């Protein structure tokens, strides 16, 4: 698979002419290829293409036992191959920002190599989708790309085409673009077949598929059947879906949704991009399949087999390298303090330090006399004046923080030497500027581990520290409480005459602590002893040949590293005059350090590559500079392999100003070992050390290979001189035991020397692994007893014992067994001409662990004037270049707005903090490109399903399958009461005499007319309407009379009931039964959202062939209003009867069906897969279901229940309209919409009426959990008490939402709610109620199953807390009269206990079948009357379409038998078939919702074998792009899937029906029809 594709500009726009044909082609190409989803009015005129990646064969490597080296620096600049041409002078100095001048990684050779690699990709090009974003999501955008608000790209182009094009091709294209998939393929509202046409543009085969499944029609969007809520940004809505009516062929309707490419609108902007993305995934990935691990039962990642062509070290084992002996000089002081005392007394007027102001001019000069006297005063003050004589604040050995800005070296020098004289331990740190400083919390960890309680600072610095409102120093995050002491001279006390500082000979006591940040960002303190400090100064003096009275220009930070060692310590020992050039001066005047060298005739300059480059860029401003006084130009970061470019470029520019090649002295150092190696200054004319040209492929395997063939993947490395005097160096393997490397092997440099750190202060455990390393030989035998220190530097020893460094451990990225250096990747990225896109010096490279391997991430700051297309082009070319040069795929490439990356105090990028922001989702990128398909190559192999056959061995006597009990369960028997007298006593109606619910109401009206059956509450909790048995019966009779008189209907006609939740709906239902009509309940349209909700009503009315509509006067006016006429044809409504004004007549007779198998009502519902399903419920099914619920819940006439759910379908409709009439109990009805006005209504009703049993939906429970979770105390104060609730049942057709029910129980536990009260029910289309937790059965049980096994259609029970475990709660007790069996959906054979299969049911209240206008029930007949393939082949079962399993528990049921628990896993229609495995969307969505705090909801679906994840962002749009990598990471980690598309939308966009179920297929259709208005759409490559 290729990593990326290069894009080229679309030139079509330049060819627009007046001819409509060419105009159409041009606009169409620009529209489709750019294909923006969200930017309304944003017309892109150029499309960018990405060239496919061509795998590069690894160049043949050559091995030599010693390096073949290229000649080093030459005095002739033209002869240098790495020379960089002199930069043109800048016209405006204001444009010199830090990022533009950072050329540390610049190399002409490498740039040419990168361009050559990219040139290979220009032959073959392929379109790749750009990510799309809403215009408001741009952080910075050029003015020319912005368009006026309110415009629409789609509308503008459509209008243009409508004016200019009236050809048949245009209308065909228009219909293809506007038609959506499932509605086109399977809607039953249109009669006639689509015509197939070919189109000259696009992919012919895809277009043929499209038109074969597409109708040419003018209707825009099919209606919705689920929504009553207005479509606003803050409320849950059901978007108008593409609804499929049951009755079509099951395979046909599913294929219309799930087949690859079939049904994709060829010109749809979304699907075009997805097709482009699919095209990019057709190329093979690297590494080959042999390196994939097998997907065994445990899915353990196997170690990939080693490649036989991998280069291996072949040299001999290295021999430790000794530095020259450290000479003994007679006048060297016994301690550094003694040197200061000596110079302070004998050379008092000799200059020690010169500080510069912001303009680069000398500000003050500190002499050795002043330095000595002020340090003496500070030492005396610290020991004697901070506390009392008996209780001093400080005593020798205490640690003290030094907090001084980089612009004030004099105060720091005094503080540092004052601490040494007082024998307290200074800990220099950076000045904290705010609480959110990068790494500030880690500095706090350092101070805590060192036990620092006191901080020294200057008065100016103290005033600049952030303060609280009370004027106190702010407490920084993670910092210990500090006492701040100002060290300005006026606050110091002159020591008394009898006080003298103690100046002992240097010993092993700690002298100072230098901070060091690890790769993970942890800051530790490296303790340096007094003897180490002195020895290091002596070694530097010998190596650099320092002399008394020399002048040194120091551009580095004087608080740490070489800036401290050379510029503060060694300089004092040798009475050197130091000119300190702070970072602030360098930013204003990059040439200031060169000017200081020229003015002061400095002998030594201490710089970094950055300073060389800055000076080189600004050198034209000063022509009279002379550097001939220099004898050493120490390059402190010479260990960076890319430093050679800066050194060469600087030499080329300044050779004419007196600079010679011998002056440049790169060095290598680390905080632990201090200076490791430094190049000694050479005599003029002597030959220079050589350089190594290494193969990057070899380096990635840890071996040294001279690059002779492929110069594109070569790395030129300069030496860093010889080992320091008195030191012993080894190269050991960086991983595992410290085994000596071979001579041609890259390893970590370890050093044995008296000059170096002694420990990580306060961290003894980490210290041992770094400061006490004893190398071993190949046999594992230690080479000696002396301990070595790890330096963190990777390198090797070349000919002549020259040390070469190729990188650092902290910059090492180990990907798939190969090691890559972050600096190398930075150099390659910067070689892709980033001038217009990013800042050169503001780029971070790191790795994150995702799915058992490291993944490379690059983050860079984007320039404000860079447009999106240029950025995307640069990003895609970086992918190509890195893959070609380094043979590694990038996981993520992100661009952030300028000045938003966390910075180090001296302006560099804080990499570990950037990584932390990336992982936390707080980076806020403005452009992002994820490439998981390219670099994630260790996924399990796709599962190959084996054909399942059923043989005689499967059938065993005794109901055993594979040695287990058959997975079946049943509820208790449905008993009948035959004695009419007994039924009167129990207030139940005799079932042997009456078989119909209409008779039950008549019987109750006669026997107990004043019994209140229903009570309807409003938002205030007031009963606005009640209905006794008699009142309900009489109102039903009036409705019957109205139907017969006004409707002119016949027996068996369908009648639509269009009512808000209330008693009118119930009365109309029984009025229909009295008249012999078939009631069809439909949710009424929302008056404020007719466009979305009224077409749904119209669809159900048309599908059900309703003869008339019963509704209220208000709704009748809405149906005939002008607004309604804009949505549907109001002239063709069936007869509408207003039931607010009913005749007083009674019907002459009440209809009694001839048989109980006659149809009672139709139940229409939209499934979560977008299917509009109408099922037929017979009178006998109604009777059996009501009786089953009555027995399960023990419902009698004396009982009260509360119902808070919508009454339009399923079990909710049965409980709302039928159960009370059957059982005689009172139902308190709470319409869910009332909770929007008064959230506590449901809970306060339960408390007020002391309700024992209540029923609700998940949406109601979620509303209460989110809205009332923080108000429990207020509810308790109002007297709300839920201890009366015995059973709170959630009605749903899905897997129980365990997290939600548990949250609800815990939240309202304080109100007396029993944790045992909350349970769930389960029903399906074929049977409205399968499980319902009753009062007599055991509590619902919970099990934990292995998710990996579920993907393989297996159930493996694990312990709670096991990795990859999924908690499943029992869906409730199986209802009386119900039989359940678990069946293999493919073989239709029964399965064993605890095996996953389809749930089949047998019950007297099964539905009779699907209702369809075609009358072709036989197409779906197997859903209702199907038999097992073996075993009990006589029983007729109904297929629920849900996967689950039965498990026999240890609990006992009401009959005393062991309880069989039914666990529902998910809908078969909803499952995602990916990589041969079966995934349930809810599992992926649960993981996604945990990924970031701003994700409020998520939904997943598949399209053309790509996984699409839609997440709702509850936060700033600038956070949208943060979610893309987090979502990709979590799905890859927990589900082993690569996300293809990530869509970020506003809250409330994901459609959710009244039962709280996500309408994923509606969401998918809306996405493909470009109706989501997403904030951002990312196409993962």
Coordinates of N, CA and C in Angstrom, one line a residue, residues 526 554 621 846 899 1241 1477:
X526 N 20.2 15.8 37.9 CA 21.5 15.1 37.9 C 22.4 15.8 38.9
X554 N 29.6 33.4 24.8 CA 28.7 32.3 25.1 C 27.3 32.7 24.7
X621 N 24.2 42.2 6.7 CA 24.0 43.4 7.4 C 25.3 44.0 7.9
X846 N 7.5 12.4 17.2 CA 7.5 11.5 18.3 C 6.7 10.2 17.9
X899 N 2.3 29.5 16.8 CA 2.5 29.8 18.2 C 1.6 29.1 19.1
X1241 N -40.8 15.4 36.8 CA -42.2 14.9 36.8 C -42.4 13.5 37.0
X1477 N -15.1 -10.8 10.6 CA -15.6 -10.9 12.0 C -16.9 -10.1 12.1

